[in-house]
mmCIF file of C-alpha atoms in Angstrom:
data_model
loop_
_atom_site.group_PDB
_atom_site.id
_atom_site.type_symbol
_atom_site.label_atom_id
_atom_site.label_comp_id
_atom_site.label_asym_id
_atom_site.label_seq_id
_atom_site.Cartn_x
_atom_site.Cartn_y
_atom_site.Cartn_z
ATOM 1 C CA UNK A 1 0.037 0.338 0.065
ATOM 2 C CA UNK A 2 2.491 2.546 1.026
ATOM 3 C CA UNK A 3 4.267 2.243 -2.040
ATOM 4 C CA UNK A 4 1.590 3.324 -4.631
ATOM 5 C CA UNK A 5 1.606 6.800 -6.060
ATOM 6 C CA UNK A 6 0.895 10.001 -4.466
ATOM 7 C CA UNK A 7 -3.034 10.317 -3.993
ATOM 8 C CA UNK A 8 -5.750 12.462 -2.901
ATOM 9 C CA UNK A 9 -8.501 10.994 -0.508
ATOM 10 C CA UNK A 10 -11.589 13.596 -0.469
ATOM 11 C CA UNK A 11 -13.356 14.028 2.886
ATOM 12 C CA UNK A 12 -15.229 17.166 2.415
ATOM 13 C CA UNK A 13 -16.609 17.243 6.053
ATOM 14 C CA UNK A 14 -16.939 19.862 8.521
ATOM 15 C CA UNK A 15 -14.270 19.565 11.394
ATOM 16 C CA UNK A 16 -17.139 20.108 13.861
ATOM 17 C CA UNK A 17 -19.745 18.004 11.910
ATOM 18 C CA UNK A 18 -20.257 15.897 14.995
ATOM 19 C CA UNK A 19 -20.969 19.111 17.211
ATOM 20 C CA UNK A 20 -23.124 20.515 14.585
ATOM 21 C CA UNK A 21 -25.118 17.044 14.335
ATOM 22 C CA UNK A 22 -25.579 16.821 18.172
ATOM 23 C CA UNK A 23 -26.884 20.491 18.144
ATOM 24 C CA UNK A 24 -29.002 20.162 15.558
ATOM 25 C CA UNK A 25 -30.685 16.814 17.580
ATOM 26 C CA UNK A 26 -30.799 19.375 20.618
ATOM 27 C CA UNK A 27 -32.401 21.969 18.915
ATOM 28 C CA UNK A 28 -35.117 19.642 17.622
ATOM 29 C CA UNK A 29 -35.644 18.319 21.243
ATOM 30 C CA UNK A 30 -35.884 21.956 22.748
ATOM 31 C CA UNK A 31 -38.175 22.874 19.720
ATOM 32 C CA UNK A 32 -40.392 19.909 20.419
ATOM 33 C CA UNK A 33 -40.544 20.564 24.157
ATOM 34 C CA UNK A 34 -41.317 24.573 23.560
ATOM 35 C CA UNK A 35 -38.315 25.470 25.476
ATOM 36 C CA UNK A 36 -36.486 28.672 24.467
ATOM 37 C CA UNK A 37 -32.698 28.501 24.635
ATOM 38 C CA UNK A 38 -30.271 31.393 25.140
ATOM 39 C CA UNK A 39 -26.502 30.960 24.686
ATOM 40 C CA UNK A 40 -24.625 33.539 26.596
ATOM 41 C CA UNK A 41 -21.343 34.532 25.627
ATOM 42 C CA UNK A 42 -18.799 37.112 26.699
ATOM 43 C CA UNK A 43 -15.422 37.438 27.830
ATOM 44 C CA UNK A 44 -14.436 36.645 31.951
ATOM 45 C CA UNK A 45 -15.986 39.184 34.329
ATOM 46 C CA UNK A 46 -18.500 40.808 31.584
ATOM 47 C CA UNK A 47 -21.106 40.163 33.859
ATOM 48 C CA UNK A 48 -23.114 36.981 32.459
ATOM 49 C CA UNK A 49 -23.543 35.686 36.258
ATOM 50 C CA UNK A 50 -25.048 38.811 37.492
ATOM 51 C CA UNK A 51 -27.295 39.590 34.401
ATOM 52 C CA UNK A 52 -28.660 35.904 34.585
ATOM 53 C CA UNK A 53 -29.060 36.208 38.465
ATOM 54 C CA UNK A 54 -31.351 39.203 37.791
ATOM 55 C CA UNK A 55 -33.011 38.066 34.870
ATOM 56 C CA UNK A 56 -34.167 34.442 36.296
ATOM 57 C CA UNK A 57 -35.215 36.664 39.387
ATOM 58 C CA UNK A 58 -37.569 38.489 37.469
ATOM 59 C CA UNK A 59 -38.752 35.741 34.893
ATOM 60 C CA UNK A 60 -39.522 33.119 37.594
ATOM 61 C CA UNK A 61 -43.023 34.719 38.107
ATOM 62 C CA UNK A 62 -44.097 34.338 34.852
ATOM 63 C CA UNK A 63 -41.876 31.373 33.458
ATOM 64 C CA UNK A 64 -40.278 28.267 34.355
ATOM 65 C CA UNK A 65 -36.514 28.966 33.957
ATOM 66 C CA UNK A 66 -33.481 27.059 33.821
ATOM 67 C CA UNK A 67 -29.661 27.723 33.595
ATOM 68 C CA UNK A 68 -26.600 25.608 32.828
ATOM 69 C CA UNK A 69 -23.343 27.533 33.914
ATOM 70 C CA UNK A 70 -20.206 26.754 32.428
ATOM 71 C CA UNK A 71 -16.931 27.205 34.095
ATOM 72 C CA UNK A 72 -13.407 25.769 34.032
ATOM 73 C CA UNK A 73 -13.773 25.198 37.804
ATOM 74 C CA UNK A 74 -15.794 26.162 40.842
ATOM 75 C CA UNK A 75 -19.421 25.817 41.486
ATOM 76 C CA UNK A 76 -19.806 29.428 42.750
ATOM 77 C CA UNK A 77 -21.603 30.599 39.942
ATOM 78 C CA UNK A 78 -24.253 27.964 40.287
ATOM 79 C CA UNK A 79 -24.655 28.774 43.904
ATOM 80 C CA UNK A 80 -24.729 32.351 43.188
ATOM 81 C CA UNK A 81 -27.457 31.654 40.483
ATOM 82 C CA UNK A 82 -29.631 29.166 43.043
ATOM 83 C CA UNK A 83 -30.293 32.289 44.787
ATOM 84 C CA UNK A 84 -32.612 33.500 42.167
ATOM 85 C CA UNK A 85 -34.907 30.265 42.829
ATOM 86 C CA UNK A 86 -34.504 28.810 39.158
ATOM 87 C CA UNK A 87 -33.385 25.344 38.477
ATOM 88 C CA UNK A 88 -29.470 25.544 38.126
ATOM 89 C CA UNK A 89 -26.901 23.118 37.098
ATOM 90 C CA UNK A 90 -23.411 23.702 36.698
ATOM 91 C CA UNK A 91 -20.908 22.633 34.133
ATOM 92 C CA UNK A 92 -17.205 22.030 35.082
ATOM 93 C CA UNK A 93 -15.100 21.687 31.872
ATOM 94 C CA UNK A 94 -11.916 21.172 33.584
ATOM 95 C CA UNK A 95 -9.583 22.545 30.950
ATOM 96 C CA UNK A 96 -12.132 23.383 28.214
ATOM 97 C CA UNK A 97 -12.305 27.000 27.092
ATOM 98 C CA UNK A 98 -15.866 26.274 25.410
ATOM 99 C CA UNK A 99 -19.008 24.488 25.826
ATOM 100 C CA UNK A 100 -19.830 21.620 23.304
ATOM 101 C CA UNK A 101 -23.287 20.359 22.228
ATOM 102 C CA UNK A 102 -22.623 16.657 23.981
ATOM 103 C CA UNK A 103 -21.703 18.484 27.511
ATOM 104 C CA UNK A 104 -24.955 20.235 27.165
ATOM 105 C CA UNK A 105 -26.828 17.166 26.292
ATOM 106 C CA UNK A 106 -25.264 15.139 29.370
ATOM 107 C CA UNK A 107 -26.018 17.928 31.509
ATOM 108 C CA UNK A 108 -29.741 17.964 30.634
ATOM 109 C CA UNK A 109 -30.175 14.459 31.793
ATOM 110 C CA UNK A 110 -32.700 14.170 34.610
ATOM 111 C CA UNK A 111 -34.551 17.259 33.307
ATOM 112 C CA UNK A 112 -37.888 17.272 31.825
ATOM 113 C CA UNK A 113 -37.475 19.507 28.993
ATOM 114 C CA UNK A 114 -41.393 19.781 28.964
ATOM 115 C CA UNK A 115 -41.371 21.496 32.303
ATOM 116 C CA UNK A 116 -39.214 24.576 31.287
ATOM 117 C CA UNK A 117 -40.007 27.497 29.219
ATOM 118 C CA UNK A 118 -36.757 28.955 29.257
ATOM 119 C CA UNK A 119 -33.286 27.581 29.403
ATOM 120 C CA UNK A 120 -30.337 30.084 29.454
ATOM 121 C CA UNK A 121 -26.700 28.542 28.648
ATOM 122 C CA UNK A 122 -24.172 30.834 30.309
ATOM 123 C CA UNK A 123 -20.950 29.689 28.215
ATOM 124 C CA UNK A 124 -17.524 29.542 29.890
ATOM 125 C CA UNK A 125 -15.969 33.217 29.917
ATOM 126 C CA UNK A 126 -14.278 33.748 26.381
ATOM 127 C CA UNK A 127 -14.534 35.809 23.575
ATOM 128 C CA UNK A 128 -13.098 33.471 20.565
ATOM 129 C CA UNK A 129 -13.518 29.489 21.200
ATOM 130 C CA UNK A 130 -17.123 29.396 21.960
ATOM 131 C CA UNK A 131 -18.199 30.970 18.694
ATOM 132 C CA UNK A 132 -17.694 27.794 16.493
ATOM 133 C CA UNK A 133 -19.990 25.460 18.783
ATOM 134 C CA UNK A 134 -23.215 25.487 17.911
ATOM 135 C CA UNK A 135 -25.322 24.480 21.370
ATOM 136 C CA UNK A 136 -28.717 23.873 19.944
ATOM 137 C CA UNK A 137 -29.758 27.583 21.138
ATOM 138 C CA UNK A 138 -32.532 29.400 19.519
ATOM 139 C CA UNK A 139 -30.674 32.636 20.158
ATOM 140 C CA UNK A 140 -26.768 33.771 20.795
ATOM 141 C CA UNK A 141 -26.495 36.849 23.147
ATOM 142 C CA UNK A 142 -23.009 38.413 23.395
ATOM 143 C CA UNK A 143 -22.077 40.775 26.562
ATOM 144 C CA UNK A 144 -20.080 43.673 26.303
ATOM 145 C CA UNK A 145 -19.561 45.425 29.445
ATOM 146 C CA UNK A 146 -18.649 49.037 30.382
ATOM 147 C CA UNK A 147 -15.629 47.996 32.064
ATOM 148 C CA UNK A 148 -13.995 46.328 28.909
ATOM 149 C CA UNK A 149 -12.477 48.151 26.010
ATOM 150 C CA UNK A 150 -14.967 49.587 23.373
ATOM 151 C CA UNK A 151 -12.813 48.102 20.540
ATOM 152 C CA UNK A 152 -13.840 44.445 21.952
ATOM 153 C CA UNK A 153 -16.031 43.655 19.105
ATOM 154 C CA UNK A 154 -13.176 44.611 16.332
ATOM 155 C CA UNK A 155 -11.003 42.337 18.405
ATOM 156 C CA UNK A 156 -13.147 39.400 18.232
ATOM 157 C CA UNK A 157 -15.349 39.528 15.197
ATOM 158 C CA UNK A 158 -16.072 35.937 15.063
ATOM 159 C CA UNK A 159 -18.005 36.193 18.386
ATOM 160 C CA UNK A 160 -19.554 39.592 17.821
ATOM 161 C CA UNK A 161 -20.712 38.974 14.215
ATOM 162 C CA UNK A 162 -22.458 35.880 14.887
ATOM 163 C CA UNK A 163 -24.699 37.372 17.794
ATOM 164 C CA UNK A 164 -28.373 37.771 17.608
ATOM 165 C CA UNK A 165 -28.547 40.312 20.294
ATOM 166 C CA UNK A 166 -25.611 42.141 21.882
ATOM 167 C CA UNK A 167 -26.084 43.540 25.260
ATOM 168 C CA UNK A 168 -23.951 46.062 26.941
ATOM 169 C CA UNK A 169 -23.740 45.468 30.643
ATOM 170 C CA UNK A 170 -22.719 47.262 33.845
ATOM 171 C CA UNK A 171 -24.372 50.493 32.565
ATOM 172 C CA UNK A 172 -24.314 52.103 35.979
ATOM 173 C CA UNK A 173 -20.339 52.174 35.825
ATOM 174 C CA UNK A 174 -20.433 53.450 32.196
ATOM 175 C CA UNK A 175 -19.885 57.110 33.400
ATOM 176 C CA UNK A 176 -17.282 56.530 36.372
ATOM 177 C CA UNK A 177 -15.003 54.344 34.046
ATOM 178 C CA UNK A 178 -15.497 56.669 30.877
ATOM 179 C CA UNK A 179 -17.453 54.217 28.878
ATOM 180 C CA UNK A 180 -17.888 55.812 25.567
ATOM 181 C CA UNK A 181 -21.151 54.145 24.685
ATOM 182 C CA UNK A 182 -21.401 55.830 20.822
ATOM 183 C CA UNK A 183 -17.905 54.499 20.105
ATOM 184 C CA UNK A 184 -18.742 50.840 21.393
ATOM 185 C CA UNK A 185 -22.377 50.862 19.283
ATOM 186 C CA UNK A 186 -20.328 51.797 16.350
ATOM 187 C CA UNK A 187 -17.892 49.040 16.804
ATOM 188 C CA UNK A 188 -20.509 46.716 17.391
ATOM 189 C CA UNK A 189 -22.374 48.176 14.115
ATOM 190 C CA UNK A 190 -19.143 47.448 12.192
ATOM 191 C CA UNK A 191 -19.149 43.737 12.542
ATOM 192 C CA UNK A 192 -22.946 43.415 12.980
ATOM 193 C CA UNK A 193 -25.260 45.413 11.509
ATOM 194 C CA UNK A 194 -28.471 43.673 12.465
ATOM 195 C CA UNK A 195 -28.219 42.645 15.958
ATOM 196 C CA UNK A 196 -30.324 44.796 18.321
ATOM 197 C CA UNK A 197 -27.924 46.634 20.552
ATOM 198 C CA UNK A 198 -29.431 46.626 24.585
ATOM 199 C CA UNK A 199 -28.254 48.581 27.402
ATOM 200 C CA UNK A 200 -28.351 46.912 30.961
ATOM 201 C CA UNK A 201 -27.575 46.975 34.714
ATOM 202 C CA UNK A 202 -28.086 43.956 36.645
ATOM 203 C CA UNK A 203 -27.777 46.198 40.009
ATOM 204 C CA UNK A 204 -30.668 48.663 39.102
ATOM 205 C CA UNK A 205 -34.316 48.816 39.432
ATOM 206 C CA UNK A 206 -35.387 48.521 35.733
ATOM 207 C CA UNK A 207 -31.826 48.169 34.188
ATOM 208 C CA UNK A 208 -33.168 44.759 32.591
ATOM 209 C CA UNK A 209 -36.414 46.034 31.057
ATOM 210 C CA UNK A 210 -35.665 46.435 27.741
ATOM 211 C CA UNK A 211 -33.647 43.231 27.653
ATOM 212 C CA UNK A 212 -36.684 41.398 29.171
ATOM 213 C CA UNK A 213 -38.962 42.823 26.667
ATOM 214 C CA UNK A 214 -36.537 41.233 24.164
ATOM 215 C CA UNK A 215 -36.497 38.066 25.594
ATOM 216 C CA UNK A 216 -40.187 37.667 25.959
ATOM 217 C CA UNK A 217 -40.563 38.882 22.434
ATOM 218 C CA UNK A 218 -38.233 36.200 21.021
ATOM 219 C CA UNK A 219 -39.937 33.653 23.345
ATOM 220 C CA UNK A 220 -43.190 34.307 22.154
ATOM 221 C CA UNK A 221 -42.069 34.262 18.613
ATOM 222 C CA UNK A 222 -40.740 30.982 19.140
ATOM 223 C CA UNK A 223 -44.076 29.754 20.743
ATOM 224 C CA UNK A 224 -45.925 31.134 17.802
ATOM 225 C CA UNK B 1 -7.233 27.798 23.216
ATOM 226 C CA UNK B 2 -9.405 25.327 21.453
ATOM 227 C CA UNK B 3 -7.122 24.576 18.422
ATOM 228 C CA UNK B 4 -6.126 21.653 20.295
ATOM 229 C CA UNK B 5 -9.532 20.048 20.705
ATOM 230 C CA UNK B 6 -10.029 21.038 16.924
ATOM 231 C CA UNK B 7 -6.767 19.150 15.880
ATOM 232 C CA UNK B 8 -7.966 16.228 17.727
ATOM 233 C CA UNK B 9 -11.195 16.054 15.647
ATOM 234 C CA UNK B 10 -9.132 16.762 12.390
ATOM 235 C CA UNK B 11 -6.628 13.654 13.393
ATOM 236 C CA UNK B 12 -9.893 11.380 14.137
ATOM 237 C CA UNK B 13 -11.522 12.231 11.061
ATOM 238 C CA UNK B 14 -8.470 11.928 8.920
ATOM 239 C CA UNK B 15 -7.330 8.761 10.514
ATOM 240 C CA UNK B 16 -10.822 7.032 9.888
ATOM 241 C CA UNK B 17 -10.646 8.291 6.203
ATOM 242 C CA UNK B 18 -7.064 6.924 5.721
ATOM 243 C CA UNK B 19 -8.110 3.659 6.985
ATOM 244 C CA UNK B 20 -10.850 3.320 5.099
ATOM 245 C CA UNK B 21 -8.693 4.604 2.109
ATOM 246 C CA UNK B 22 -5.818 1.769 3.006
ATOM 247 C CA UNK B 23 -3.522 4.822 3.381
ATOM 248 C CA UNK B 24 -1.045 4.039 6.239
ATOM 249 C CA UNK B 25 0.779 7.415 5.684
ATOM 250 C CA UNK B 26 -0.421 10.960 5.033
ATOM 251 C CA UNK B 27 1.752 13.620 3.793
ATOM 252 C CA UNK B 28 -0.591 16.751 3.581
ATOM 253 C CA UNK B 29 -4.160 17.882 5.323
ATOM 254 C CA UNK B 30 -6.072 20.190 3.431
ATOM 255 C CA UNK B 31 -8.102 22.538 5.261
ATOM 256 C CA UNK B 32 -10.675 25.384 4.487
ATOM 257 C CA UNK B 33 -10.878 28.125 7.320
ATOM 258 C CA UNK B 34 -13.152 30.818 7.296
ATOM 259 C CA UNK B 35 -12.131 34.631 8.580
ATOM 260 C CA UNK B 36 -14.965 34.020 11.137
ATOM 261 C CA UNK B 37 -14.011 30.453 12.020
ATOM 262 C CA UNK B 38 -12.096 31.916 15.181
ATOM 263 C CA UNK B 39 -9.501 29.519 14.527
ATOM 264 C CA UNK B 40 -5.496 30.943 14.531
ATOM 265 C CA UNK B 41 -3.883 28.809 11.766
ATOM 266 C CA UNK B 42 -0.363 29.018 14.023
ATOM 267 C CA UNK B 43 -2.316 27.622 16.814
ATOM 268 C CA UNK B 44 -3.756 25.005 14.792
ATOM 269 C CA UNK B 45 -0.404 24.241 13.340
ATOM 270 C CA UNK B 46 1.124 23.786 16.755
ATOM 271 C CA UNK B 47 -1.848 21.694 18.165
ATOM 272 C CA UNK B 48 -1.626 19.436 15.254
ATOM 273 C CA UNK B 49 1.650 18.383 15.245
ATOM 274 C CA UNK B 50 0.726 17.216 19.008
ATOM 275 C CA UNK B 51 -2.339 15.712 17.929
ATOM 276 C CA UNK B 52 -1.045 13.758 14.894
ATOM 277 C CA UNK B 53 1.992 12.196 17.177
ATOM 278 C CA UNK B 54 1.961 8.398 16.732
ATOM 279 C CA UNK B 55 -0.854 8.389 14.016
ATOM 280 C CA UNK B 56 -0.753 8.204 9.929
ATOM 281 C CA UNK B 57 -0.716 11.944 10.094
ATOM 282 C CA UNK B 58 2.360 12.435 12.265
ATOM 283 C CA UNK B 59 4.279 13.654 9.296
ATOM 284 C CA UNK B 60 1.367 15.535 7.400
ATOM 285 C CA UNK B 61 1.585 19.273 6.715
ATOM 286 C CA UNK B 62 -1.693 21.130 6.943
ATOM 287 C CA UNK B 63 -2.386 23.214 4.035
ATOM 288 C CA UNK B 64 -4.847 25.863 5.001
ATOM 289 C CA UNK B 65 -7.231 27.984 2.273
ATOM 290 C CA UNK B 66 -8.285 30.892 3.927
ATOM 291 C CA UNK B 67 -12.094 31.408 2.989
ATOM 292 C CA UNK B 68 -12.743 35.393 3.078
ATOM 293 C CA UNK B 69 -16.250 36.877 4.418
ATOM 294 C CA UNK B 70 -18.902 36.831 2.269
ATOM 295 C CA UNK B 71 -22.081 38.343 2.946
ATOM 296 C CA UNK B 72 -25.564 39.013 1.035
ATOM 297 C CA UNK B 73 -26.191 42.594 0.433
ATOM 298 C CA UNK B 74 -29.831 43.178 0.052
ATOM 299 C CA UNK B 75 -29.461 46.597 -1.440
ATOM 300 C CA UNK B 76 -27.228 45.146 -4.424
ATOM 301 C CA UNK B 77 -29.236 41.786 -4.318
ATOM 302 C CA UNK B 78 -26.173 39.779 -4.630
ATOM 303 C CA UNK B 79 -23.395 38.108 -2.520
ATOM 304 C CA UNK B 80 -20.289 40.267 -1.998
ATOM 305 C CA UNK B 81 -16.830 39.607 -0.503
ATOM 306 C CA UNK B 82 -15.716 41.808 2.373
ATOM 307 C CA UNK B 83 -12.334 43.029 1.948
ATOM 308 C CA UNK B 84 -12.123 43.453 5.973
ATOM 309 C CA UNK B 85 -13.874 41.136 8.295
ATOM 310 C CA UNK B 86 -13.831 43.867 10.665
ATOM 311 C CA UNK B 87 -16.225 45.811 8.761
ATOM 312 C CA UNK B 88 -19.500 44.355 7.398
ATOM 313 C CA UNK B 89 -20.421 46.724 4.608
ATOM 314 C CA UNK B 90 -20.930 46.044 1.072
ATOM 315 C CA UNK B 91 -17.698 46.945 -0.913
ATOM 316 C CA UNK B 92 -20.020 47.852 -3.687
ATOM 317 C CA UNK B 93 -22.900 50.125 -2.340
ATOM 318 C CA UNK B 94 -21.244 50.589 1.083
ATOM 319 C CA UNK B 95 -24.407 49.662 2.984
ATOM 320 C CA UNK B 96 -24.185 47.691 5.997
ATOM 321 C CA UNK B 97 -24.928 44.040 5.229
ATOM 322 C CA UNK B 98 -24.635 41.493 8.186
ATOM 323 C CA UNK B 99 -26.150 38.091 6.495
ATOM 324 C CA UNK B 100 -23.171 35.923 6.549
ATOM 325 C CA UNK B 101 -22.943 33.482 3.423
ATOM 326 C CA UNK B 102 -19.494 32.539 3.990
ATOM 327 C CA UNK B 103 -16.555 32.833 6.373
ATOM 328 C CA UNK B 104 -17.588 30.605 9.334
ATOM 329 C CA UNK B 105 -16.119 27.317 7.463
ATOM 330 C CA UNK B 106 -14.085 24.881 9.406
ATOM 331 C CA UNK B 107 -13.490 22.064 6.938
ATOM 332 C CA UNK B 108 -11.395 19.037 6.265
ATOM 333 C CA UNK B 109 -10.993 18.824 2.283
ATOM 334 C CA UNK B 110 -8.818 16.116 1.437
ATOM 335 C CA UNK B 111 -5.877 14.349 2.431
ATOM 336 C CA UNK B 112 -2.880 13.540 0.193
ATOM 337 C CA UNK B 113 -0.483 10.459 0.731
ATOM 338 C CA UNK B 114 3.263 10.694 -0.118
#
């Protein structure tokens, strides 16, 4: 065999095709059960957990809400989120810098999806690696905090360009840290002209109103 | 650094294809990687060398074709290639366009034997 002439073996397969296939299966399951799934992406410390805690608290009276929380180590985030009263499960990824569809599927075991309305998946804090991995979500939301640089969208176009919505978080800190909102929005628009840009503040009364309106609209649109 | 896990995926798919084709040595692996795939070519080459160790791909070279970002421009009603993946504006009419058609690819195209 090894003495034969040089030849080409055609493959033409996505390197992440196994993940894509599992994600498609998850998406069908979520759809059949009527669960609206949100994949939350951001850099570490952009406020995913605070946003999620306040969001779950605000939605619990209306909806059955759950969260899967990805982290390299510790279950601190899950313990924080459990305070909201929603169903929470920690995913410890070890060395993995992103979540994959099979990890999500494994951590859903034992949950009856029919008993849920909304499921949030808090991805590992990272603006590069999670972007290529479909988790079967209905919508992908990327956070940009006021304490980060306004140019993050230009540095990480693969994540911001594929967002269905971009949230500006920690707006209560915008002034003290000199956040240039117009510049941030211009940079988001440069790589993603379509996604709505929603300003949030998880710490303040009413700081999530616009985000909650968007979520409810998207949820209702899926339910039809 | 998810390039290592991607490299292991490549080795897994390629090893299976090589075995099926009866090839016991692979000299080149052809990939197509989109500008928005979030994959750094150098990091992938480095990771691939580790992932391929002890496999028929151990001496294989990664041949990477970069796929530019292509969007659908509703104004021009056509697909256009962006000269800059950080500016989603149609190069023909300068209108913002965000409907990505190409540029997220991460495809294993083919293998070459020596």
